[in-house]
Structure formats: structure tokens, C-alpha cells
Amino acid sequence: MNIPVIAIDGPSASGKGTVAERVAATLGFHFLDSGALYRLTALSAMKHGVALDDEAGVAALAVKLPASFRDGAVWLAEENVTDAIRAEAVGDGASKVAALPAVRAALLDRQRAYRQAPGLVADGRDMGTVVFPDAVAKVFLTASAEARAERRYKQLIEKGNSANLAALVADMQARDARDTARAVAPLKPAADALLLDTTHMGIETAVQKVLAHYDLCKAHSKQGN
Ligand code: CDP
Ligand code: CDP
């Protein structure tokens, strides 16, 4: 299969979603926010009263998750859950269900189905390592926990929510620790990923660096063929 994939991984608020979406728009590629699938799975479990550590129960929900991305919104069946899945509690729940191997297995084919012509930009934790190991270009975004918590703080305040910066730093560190320590598909850069620290880097610069890296990788892979 030679439909190109650009895999963008990294911890929470490293900028991967914003960067991935802009890269996809620039190239006219499809876009996959894989974290949204884990968030939808957690939200679905919460709504169905399934415990977040009930591996078989959560995996059964993940297999038949009625998720769709349409009209710029995220849907769980006929319910618009675009804002609901962004709550910190759902992010925390997503990170819990994401540690369950049967849940990850249940979501694998669904993620790979987004690989459609002319190409895909996928963001998450394991896009370059597990889901699309043959991605033509892989990028791992990082930023300090403080910078990432400040970004989330700004997002919450801008939406009119109250927020506590110290609590956000603590939540961020707890989620990073859980995502990094888990046995299956832990958060770590692929061996062949470009590392980009965005602590002091604007979004547009990061986008340009990803596009330049893709051009370089594409040229290399053509030479190799
Ligand atoms: O936007 P943010 O980075 O905070 O989170 P997200 O990408 O929406 O992902 C939410 C949670 O889902 C993460 O903390 C991970 O535990 C999990 N996740 C994962 O395990 N693998 C992925 N490919 C994407 C997300
Ligand atoms: O997808 P992920 O959780 O990695 O992060 P995001 O949702 O793309 O970015 C979180 C917030 O940080 C957004 O409001 C971005 O606009 C902002 N951001 C930034 O100010 N500077 C960057 N270099 C990257 C992201």
C-alpha cells in the first residue's frame, strides 16, 4: 500500500492536533484525530455505566462505537459531543481505557481505514510506532509540561471556563506518566521520528517544519524505490 501517511505523535497539548490539521489542509490530505476515538470510547463507557477498567466491557463498546466526524463536529450516534469529549475528565478517562490492550486492538482497524487517497495525516500517541509503522514521515512533538498546561489553561479560559494552572500541570504530568508507562503502545517517539520541541515554537513554524520533513522523506523514499 503506498498511500502516504504522515504520523504526528506527542503528549497532551504539544500542538499535534493543530499542526496535523493544518498540514492535512495544506496537502489536501485526510486527517485522523486518533485521540478522539479514545475519548469517545471513554465517554461511551461513562454513559453506559461501564467501569473504565472493565477491559472486556469497554472493548465491546469500542468495537461498535457509533462515532463519526462530520460537519466539523464529533458525533456519538446522533449526539454532538464535540465539546463533551474535550473535558479533562474525559481526557483522563481516555488515558485509562487506552491502557487496556483489548481496547487498543478494537480501535486498530478503524484507525487504519482512514488511510485513503491522496494521503492521511494522523495524530496521537502511537501513529508512527504501531498504527502506521510504514508512515512515510514521522514527527514527535514535545513541549515542557508547564508550557502545555498554560496552553490548556488559555483554551479553557477562552471558552469561559474556570481553570487552575497548578491542577492542570499535575493532571498533565499524571496523564503523561500513565501514557508513557503502559505496556501496550506507550507514548514514545518512533526510532525514525523527527523530534520537534514546541515549547518556544509557534504553530506556523512547526507546520512548516513538518511539511519540509515530509518533502525530504518523500524524496528519500523515491530514491529507495
Ligand atoms: O489532546 P490530548 O493530547 O490531550 O489528548 P488526545 O490526543 O485526545 O488523547 C487522549 C488520550 O487518549 C491520551 O492521553 C492517550 O492516553 C490516549 N491516546 C492513545 O493512547 N493513543 C492514541 N493514538 C491517541 C490517544
Ligand atoms: O493535540 P494536542 O493536545 O497535542 O494540542 P493542540 O490541541 O493542537 O494544542 C493545544 C493548544 O496549544 C492550542 O490552543 C494550540 O493553539 C496551542 N499551541 C500553541 O500555542 N503553540 C504551539 N506551538 C502549539 C500549540
mmCIF file of C-alpha atoms and ligand atoms in Angstrom:
data_model
loop_
_atom_site.group_PDB
_atom_site.id
_atom_site.type_symbol
_atom_site.label_atom_id
_atom_site.label_comp_id
_atom_site.label_asym_id
_atom_site.label_seq_id
_atom_site.Cartn_x
_atom_site.Cartn_y
_atom_site.Cartn_z
ATOM 1 C CA MET A 1 0.000 0.000 0.000
ATOM 2 C CA ASN A 2 1.592 3.298 -0.939
ATOM 3 C CA ILE A 3 -0.952 5.872 0.177
ATOM 4 C CA PRO A 4 1.273 8.263 2.156
ATOM 5 C CA VAL A 5 0.777 8.736 5.872
ATOM 6 C CA ILE A 6 2.298 11.499 7.989
ATOM 7 C CA ALA A 7 2.311 10.354 11.637
ATOM 8 C CA ILE A 8 2.377 13.058 14.313
ATOM 9 C CA ASP A 9 2.668 11.876 17.908
ATOM 10 C CA GLY A 10 3.306 13.563 21.224
ATOM 11 C CA PRO A 11 1.952 14.288 24.693
ATOM 12 C CA SER A 12 -1.122 16.344 25.528
ATOM 13 C CA ALA A 13 -1.083 19.956 24.266
ATOM 14 C CA SER A 14 2.210 19.532 22.425
ATOM 15 C CA GLY A 15 0.302 21.005 19.462
ATOM 16 C CA LYS A 16 -0.066 17.806 17.428
ATOM 17 C CA GLY A 17 -3.775 18.230 16.663
ATOM 18 C CA THR A 18 -3.480 21.820 15.474
ATOM 19 C CA VAL A 19 -0.321 21.100 13.487
ATOM 20 C CA ALA A 20 -1.694 17.866 11.975
ATOM 21 C CA GLU A 21 -4.918 19.534 10.869
ATOM 22 C CA ARG A 22 -3.046 22.398 9.170
ATOM 23 C CA VAL A 23 -0.606 20.054 7.452
ATOM 24 C CA ALA A 24 -3.555 17.974 6.193
ATOM 25 C CA ALA A 25 -5.347 21.092 4.920
ATOM 26 C CA THR A 26 -2.185 22.311 3.142
ATOM 27 C CA LEU A 27 -1.658 18.983 1.382
ATOM 28 C CA GLY A 28 -5.352 18.220 0.808
ATOM 29 C CA PHE A 29 -4.913 15.020 2.850
ATOM 30 C CA HIS A 30 -7.407 13.309 5.168
ATOM 31 C CA PHE A 31 -6.977 13.892 8.897
ATOM 32 C CA LEU A 32 -7.326 11.433 11.772
ATOM 33 C CA ASP A 33 -7.540 12.613 15.392
ATOM 34 C CA SER A 34 -6.975 9.190 16.967
ATOM 35 C CA GLY A 35 -7.245 10.620 20.487
ATOM 36 C CA ALA A 36 -10.869 11.483 19.754
ATOM 37 C CA LEU A 37 -11.611 7.754 19.316
ATOM 38 C CA TYR A 38 -10.188 7.012 22.779
ATOM 39 C CA ARG A 39 -12.104 9.977 24.206
ATOM 40 C CA LEU A 40 -15.328 8.749 22.547
ATOM 41 C CA THR A 41 -14.744 5.267 23.947
ATOM 42 C CA ALA A 42 -14.298 6.684 27.463
ATOM 43 C CA LEU A 43 -17.379 8.888 27.115
ATOM 44 C CA SER A 44 -19.410 5.949 25.842
ATOM 45 C CA ALA A 45 -18.301 3.828 28.839
ATOM 46 C CA MET A 46 -19.239 6.646 31.220
ATOM 47 C CA LYS A 47 -22.670 6.989 29.608
ATOM 48 C CA HIS A 48 -23.284 3.212 29.727
ATOM 49 C CA GLY A 49 -22.082 2.884 33.313
ATOM 50 C CA VAL A 50 -19.224 0.582 32.263
ATOM 51 C CA ALA A 51 -16.225 0.837 34.616
ATOM 52 C CA LEU A 52 -13.140 2.295 32.900
ATOM 53 C CA ASP A 53 -11.054 -0.716 33.986
ATOM 54 C CA ASP A 54 -13.550 -3.305 32.712
ATOM 55 C CA GLU A 55 -11.429 -4.366 29.736
ATOM 56 C CA ALA A 56 -13.964 -6.681 28.048
ATOM 57 C CA GLY A 57 -16.852 -4.281 28.662
ATOM 58 C CA VAL A 58 -15.035 -1.213 27.305
ATOM 59 C CA ALA A 59 -13.614 -3.154 24.328
ATOM 60 C CA ALA A 60 -17.134 -4.326 23.424
ATOM 61 C CA LEU A 61 -18.207 -0.675 23.293
ATOM 62 C CA ALA A 62 -15.101 0.313 21.275
ATOM 63 C CA VAL A 63 -15.737 -2.322 18.583
ATOM 64 C CA LYS A 64 -19.163 -0.929 17.755
ATOM 65 C CA LEU A 65 -18.505 2.696 18.677
ATOM 66 C CA PRO A 66 -21.072 4.759 16.703
ATOM 67 C CA ALA A 67 -18.506 7.521 16.119
ATOM 68 C CA SER A 68 -18.434 9.915 13.208
ATOM 69 C CA PHE A 69 -16.694 13.129 12.233
ATOM 70 C CA ARG A 70 -18.943 15.289 10.084
ATOM 71 C CA ASP A 71 -19.910 18.948 9.611
ATOM 72 C CA GLY A 72 -16.812 19.958 11.626
ATOM 73 C CA ALA A 73 -18.203 18.157 14.684
ATOM 74 C CA VAL A 74 -17.690 14.880 16.551
ATOM 75 C CA TRP A 75 -20.733 12.618 16.945
ATOM 76 C CA LEU A 76 -21.580 9.661 19.137
ATOM 77 C CA ALA A 77 -24.574 8.234 17.299
ATOM 78 C CA GLU A 78 -26.840 11.283 16.854
ATOM 79 C CA GLU A 79 -25.373 13.269 19.769
ATOM 80 C CA ASN A 80 -22.955 16.126 19.069
ATOM 81 C CA VAL A 81 -20.185 15.504 21.628
ATOM 82 C CA THR A 82 -17.574 17.895 20.210
ATOM 83 C CA ASP A 83 -17.275 19.826 23.490
ATOM 84 C CA ALA A 84 -18.115 16.936 25.836
ATOM 85 C CA ILE A 85 -15.117 14.839 24.725
ATOM 86 C CA ARG A 86 -12.708 17.733 25.449
ATOM 87 C CA ALA A 87 -13.480 17.780 29.197
ATOM 88 C CA GLU A 88 -10.404 16.961 31.320
ATOM 89 C CA ALA A 89 -12.356 14.119 32.976
ATOM 90 C CA VAL A 90 -12.916 12.519 29.578
ATOM 91 C CA GLY A 91 -9.229 13.002 28.643
ATOM 92 C CA ASP A 92 -8.289 11.300 31.885
ATOM 93 C CA GLY A 93 -10.786 8.505 31.190
ATOM 94 C CA ALA A 94 -9.411 8.162 27.646
ATOM 95 C CA SER A 95 -5.941 7.632 29.032
ATOM 96 C CA LYS A 96 -7.297 4.891 31.349
ATOM 97 C CA VAL A 97 -9.159 2.950 28.652
ATOM 98 C CA ALA A 98 -6.205 3.453 26.277
ATOM 99 C CA ALA A 99 -4.049 1.354 28.616
ATOM 100 C CA LEU A 100 -6.262 -1.716 28.000
ATOM 101 C CA PRO A 101 -4.851 -3.932 25.209
ATOM 102 C CA ALA A 102 -8.286 -5.194 24.055
ATOM 103 C CA VAL A 103 -9.481 -1.601 23.627
ATOM 104 C CA ARG A 104 -6.429 -0.674 21.539
ATOM 105 C CA ALA A 105 -6.935 -3.790 19.413
ATOM 106 C CA ALA A 106 -10.613 -2.929 18.940
ATOM 107 C CA LEU A 107 -9.728 0.506 17.533
ATOM 108 C CA LEU A 108 -6.835 -0.554 15.276
ATOM 109 C CA ASP A 109 -8.665 -1.388 12.030
ATOM 110 C CA ARG A 110 -10.936 1.620 12.388
ATOM 111 C CA GLN A 111 -7.880 3.903 12.525
ATOM 112 C CA ARG A 112 -6.215 2.219 9.546
ATOM 113 C CA ALA A 113 -9.398 2.641 7.486
ATOM 114 C CA TYR A 114 -8.726 6.399 7.414
ATOM 115 C CA ARG A 115 -5.768 5.749 5.117
ATOM 116 C CA GLN A 116 -7.314 6.869 1.878
ATOM 117 C CA ALA A 117 -6.023 8.626 -1.245
ATOM 118 C CA PRO A 118 -4.463 11.082 -1.666
ATOM 119 C CA GLY A 119 -2.978 10.691 1.850
ATOM 120 C CA LEU A 120 -3.509 10.888 5.592
ATOM 121 C CA VAL A 121 -2.159 12.964 8.446
ATOM 122 C CA ALA A 122 -2.779 11.121 11.717
ATOM 123 C CA ASP A 123 -2.129 12.415 15.218
ATOM 124 C CA GLY A 124 -1.975 10.555 18.512
ATOM 125 C CA ARG A 125 0.468 8.608 20.676
ATOM 126 C CA ASP A 126 1.298 5.544 18.574
ATOM 127 C CA MET A 127 0.665 6.627 14.980
ATOM 128 C CA GLY A 128 4.320 6.180 13.967
ATOM 129 C CA THR A 129 5.071 3.189 16.194
ATOM 130 C CA VAL A 130 2.025 0.881 15.989
ATOM 131 C CA VAL A 131 -0.842 2.030 13.775
ATOM 132 C CA PHE A 132 1.156 3.249 10.748
ATOM 133 C CA PRO A 133 4.710 1.926 11.225
ATOM 134 C CA ASP A 134 5.256 2.383 7.468
ATOM 135 C CA ALA A 135 4.317 6.096 7.556
ATOM 136 C CA VAL A 136 6.499 7.979 5.083
ATOM 137 C CA ALA A 137 7.146 10.783 7.589
ATOM 138 C CA LYS A 138 7.029 10.609 11.395
ATOM 139 C CA VAL A 139 7.174 13.529 13.792
ATOM 140 C CA PHE A 140 7.197 13.581 17.593
ATOM 141 C CA LEU A 141 6.198 16.900 19.138
ATOM 142 C CA THR A 142 7.167 17.765 22.701
ATOM 143 C CA ALA A 143 6.961 20.819 24.978
ATOM 144 C CA SER A 144 7.551 21.335 28.682
ATOM 145 C CA ALA A 145 4.664 20.304 30.990
ATOM 146 C CA GLU A 146 4.399 23.956 32.127
ATOM 147 C CA ALA A 147 4.069 25.276 28.559
ATOM 148 C CA ARG A 148 1.479 22.600 27.744
ATOM 149 C CA ALA A 149 -0.554 23.286 30.897
ATOM 150 C CA GLU A 150 -0.509 27.017 30.069
ATOM 151 C CA ARG A 151 -1.892 26.257 26.591
ATOM 152 C CA ARG A 152 -4.751 24.206 28.069
ATOM 153 C CA TYR A 153 -5.340 26.954 30.661
ATOM 154 C CA LYS A 154 -5.677 29.537 27.882
ATOM 155 C CA GLN A 155 -8.056 27.294 25.922
ATOM 156 C CA LEU A 156 -10.278 26.801 28.985
ATOM 157 C CA ILE A 157 -10.330 30.498 29.906
ATOM 158 C CA GLU A 158 -11.071 31.499 26.303
ATOM 159 C CA LYS A 159 -14.097 29.190 26.362
ATOM 160 C CA GLY A 160 -15.343 30.887 29.536
ATOM 161 C CA ASN A 161 -14.432 28.006 31.875
ATOM 162 C CA SER A 162 -12.633 28.379 35.178
ATOM 163 C CA ALA A 163 -9.212 26.724 35.396
ATOM 164 C CA ASN A 164 -6.441 26.115 37.889
ATOM 165 C CA LEU A 165 -2.973 26.148 36.375
ATOM 166 C CA ALA A 166 -1.311 24.101 39.135
ATOM 167 C CA ALA A 167 -4.015 21.426 38.858
ATOM 168 C CA LEU A 168 -3.583 21.347 35.079
ATOM 169 C CA VAL A 169 0.192 20.803 35.417
ATOM 170 C CA ALA A 170 -0.486 17.948 37.854
ATOM 171 C CA ASP A 171 -3.148 16.383 35.562
ATOM 172 C CA MET A 172 -0.833 16.688 32.584
ATOM 173 C CA GLN A 173 2.040 15.006 34.418
ATOM 174 C CA ALA A 174 -0.228 12.184 35.668
ATOM 175 C CA ARG A 175 -1.569 11.521 32.149
ATOM 176 C CA ASP A 176 1.952 11.686 30.629
ATOM 177 C CA ALA A 177 3.168 9.198 33.233
ATOM 178 C CA ARG A 178 0.289 6.784 32.557
ATOM 179 C CA ASP A 179 0.674 7.078 28.761
ATOM 180 C CA THR A 180 4.453 6.578 28.927
ATOM 181 C CA ALA A 181 4.476 3.718 31.430
ATOM 182 C CA ARG A 182 1.770 1.491 29.938
ATOM 183 C CA ALA A 183 2.810 -1.852 28.489
ATOM 184 C CA VAL A 184 0.978 -1.539 25.149
ATOM 185 C CA ALA A 185 1.777 1.209 22.638
ATOM 186 C CA PRO A 186 3.376 3.556 25.172
ATOM 187 C CA LEU A 187 3.947 7.197 24.333
ATOM 188 C CA LYS A 188 7.432 7.257 22.819
ATOM 189 C CA PRO A 189 8.979 8.547 19.619
ATOM 190 C CA ALA A 190 9.427 6.091 16.746
ATOM 191 C CA ALA A 191 13.125 5.424 16.137
ATOM 192 C CA ASP A 192 12.874 7.253 12.802
ATOM 193 C CA ALA A 193 10.796 10.226 14.019
ATOM 194 C CA LEU A 194 11.801 13.861 13.748
ATOM 195 C CA LEU A 195 11.721 15.371 17.267
ATOM 196 C CA LEU A 196 10.319 18.900 17.490
ATOM 197 C CA ASP A 197 10.273 20.765 20.803
ATOM 198 C CA THR A 198 7.481 23.351 20.510
ATOM 199 C CA THR A 199 7.979 24.947 23.964
ATOM 200 C CA HIS A 200 9.152 28.144 22.261
ATOM 201 C CA MET A 201 7.935 27.401 18.743
ATOM 202 C CA GLY A 202 4.845 28.919 17.120
ATOM 203 C CA ILE A 203 2.327 26.739 15.316
ATOM 204 C CA GLU A 204 3.136 28.050 11.842
ATOM 205 C CA THR A 205 6.857 27.286 12.275
ATOM 206 C CA ALA A 206 6.007 23.753 13.424
ATOM 207 C CA VAL A 207 3.726 23.278 10.400
ATOM 208 C CA GLN A 208 6.470 24.415 8.023
ATOM 209 C CA LYS A 209 8.989 22.060 9.661
ATOM 210 C CA VAL A 210 6.621 19.093 9.302
ATOM 211 C CA LEU A 211 5.967 19.941 5.635
ATOM 212 C CA ALA A 212 9.712 20.255 4.959
ATOM 213 C CA HIS A 213 10.330 16.931 6.719
ATOM 214 C CA TYR A 214 7.625 15.266 4.610
ATOM 215 C CA ASP A 215 9.220 16.592 1.398
ATOM 216 C CA LEU A 216 12.584 15.236 2.495
ATOM 217 C CA CYS A 217 11.185 11.812 3.446
ATOM 218 C CA LYS A 218 9.247 11.604 0.201
ATOM 219 C CA ALA A 219 12.399 12.335 -1.816
ATOM 220 C CA HIS A 220 14.333 9.685 0.152
ATOM 221 C CA SER A 221 11.633 7.047 -0.285
ATOM 222 C CA LYS A 222 11.567 7.687 -4.063
ATOM 223 C CA GLN A 223 15.356 7.212 -4.199
ATOM 224 C CA GLY A 224 14.949 3.968 -2.263
ATOM 225 C CA ASN A 225 12.379 2.559 -4.716
HETATM 226 O O1 CDP B 1 -5.427 16.258 23.051
HETATM 227 P P1 CDP B 1 -4.644 15.444 24.035
HETATM 228 O O2 CDP B 1 -3.251 15.193 23.573
HETATM 229 O O3 CDP B 1 -4.745 15.929 25.429
HETATM 230 O O4 CDP B 1 -5.315 14.022 24.119
HETATM 231 P P2 CDP B 1 -5.787 13.089 22.958
HETATM 232 O O5 CDP B 1 -4.801 13.024 21.841
HETATM 233 O O6 CDP B 1 -7.185 13.450 22.618
HETATM 234 O O7 CDP B 1 -5.755 11.651 23.675
HETATM 235 C C1 CDP B 1 -6.470 11.371 24.871
HETATM 236 C C2 CDP B 1 -5.865 10.127 25.488
HETATM 237 O O8 CDP B 1 -6.072 9.028 24.588
HETATM 238 C C3 CDP B 1 -4.349 10.179 25.692
HETATM 239 O O9 CDP B 1 -3.982 10.627 26.976
HETATM 240 C C4 CDP B 1 -3.900 8.754 25.464
HETATM 241 O O10 CDP B 1 -3.931 8.003 26.660
HETATM 242 C C5 CDP B 1 -4.944 8.157 24.552
HETATM 243 N N1 CDP B 1 -4.448 8.003 23.187
HETATM 244 C C6 CDP B 1 -3.719 6.862 22.907
HETATM 245 O O11 CDP B 1 -3.444 6.071 23.795
HETATM 246 N N2 CDP B 1 -3.297 6.611 21.651
HETATM 247 C C7 CDP B 1 -3.563 7.467 20.670
HETATM 248 N N3 CDP B 1 -3.158 7.184 19.427
HETATM 249 C C8 CDP B 1 -4.274 8.651 20.929
HETATM 250 C C9 CDP B 1 -4.706 8.898 22.218
HETATM 251 O O1 CDP B 2 -3.372 17.974 20.031
HETATM 252 P P1 CDP B 2 -2.597 18.423 21.231
HETATM 253 O O2 CDP B 2 -3.253 18.067 22.526
HETATM 254 O O3 CDP B 2 -1.172 17.968 21.195
HETATM 255 O O4 CDP B 2 -2.512 20.001 21.199
HETATM 256 P P2 CDP B 2 -3.411 21.093 20.454
HETATM 257 O O5 CDP B 2 -4.830 20.896 20.857
HETATM 258 O O6 CDP B 2 -3.094 21.093 18.998
HETATM 259 O O7 CDP B 2 -2.843 22.424 21.066
HETATM 260 C C1 CDP B 2 -3.215 22.874 22.343
HETATM 261 C C2 CDP B 2 -3.239 24.401 22.339
HETATM 262 O O8 CDP B 2 -1.906 24.890 22.301
HETATM 263 C C3 CDP B 2 -3.985 25.007 21.160
HETATM 264 O O9 CDP B 2 -4.757 26.114 21.604
HETATM 265 C C4 CDP B 2 -2.855 25.493 20.259
HETATM 266 O O10 CDP B 2 -3.259 26.620 19.504
HETATM 267 C C5 CDP B 2 -1.783 25.868 21.283
HETATM 268 N N1 CDP B 2 -0.410 25.763 20.742
HETATM 269 C C6 CDP B 2 0.438 26.836 20.809
HETATM 270 O O11 CDP B 2 0.054 27.885 21.324
HETATM 271 N N2 CDP B 2 1.720 26.751 20.305
HETATM 272 C C7 CDP B 2 2.168 25.628 19.761
HETATM 273 N N3 CDP B 2 3.385 25.557 19.262
HETATM 274 C C8 CDP B 2 1.315 24.515 19.713
HETATM 275 C C9 CDP B 2 0.027 24.609 20.211
#
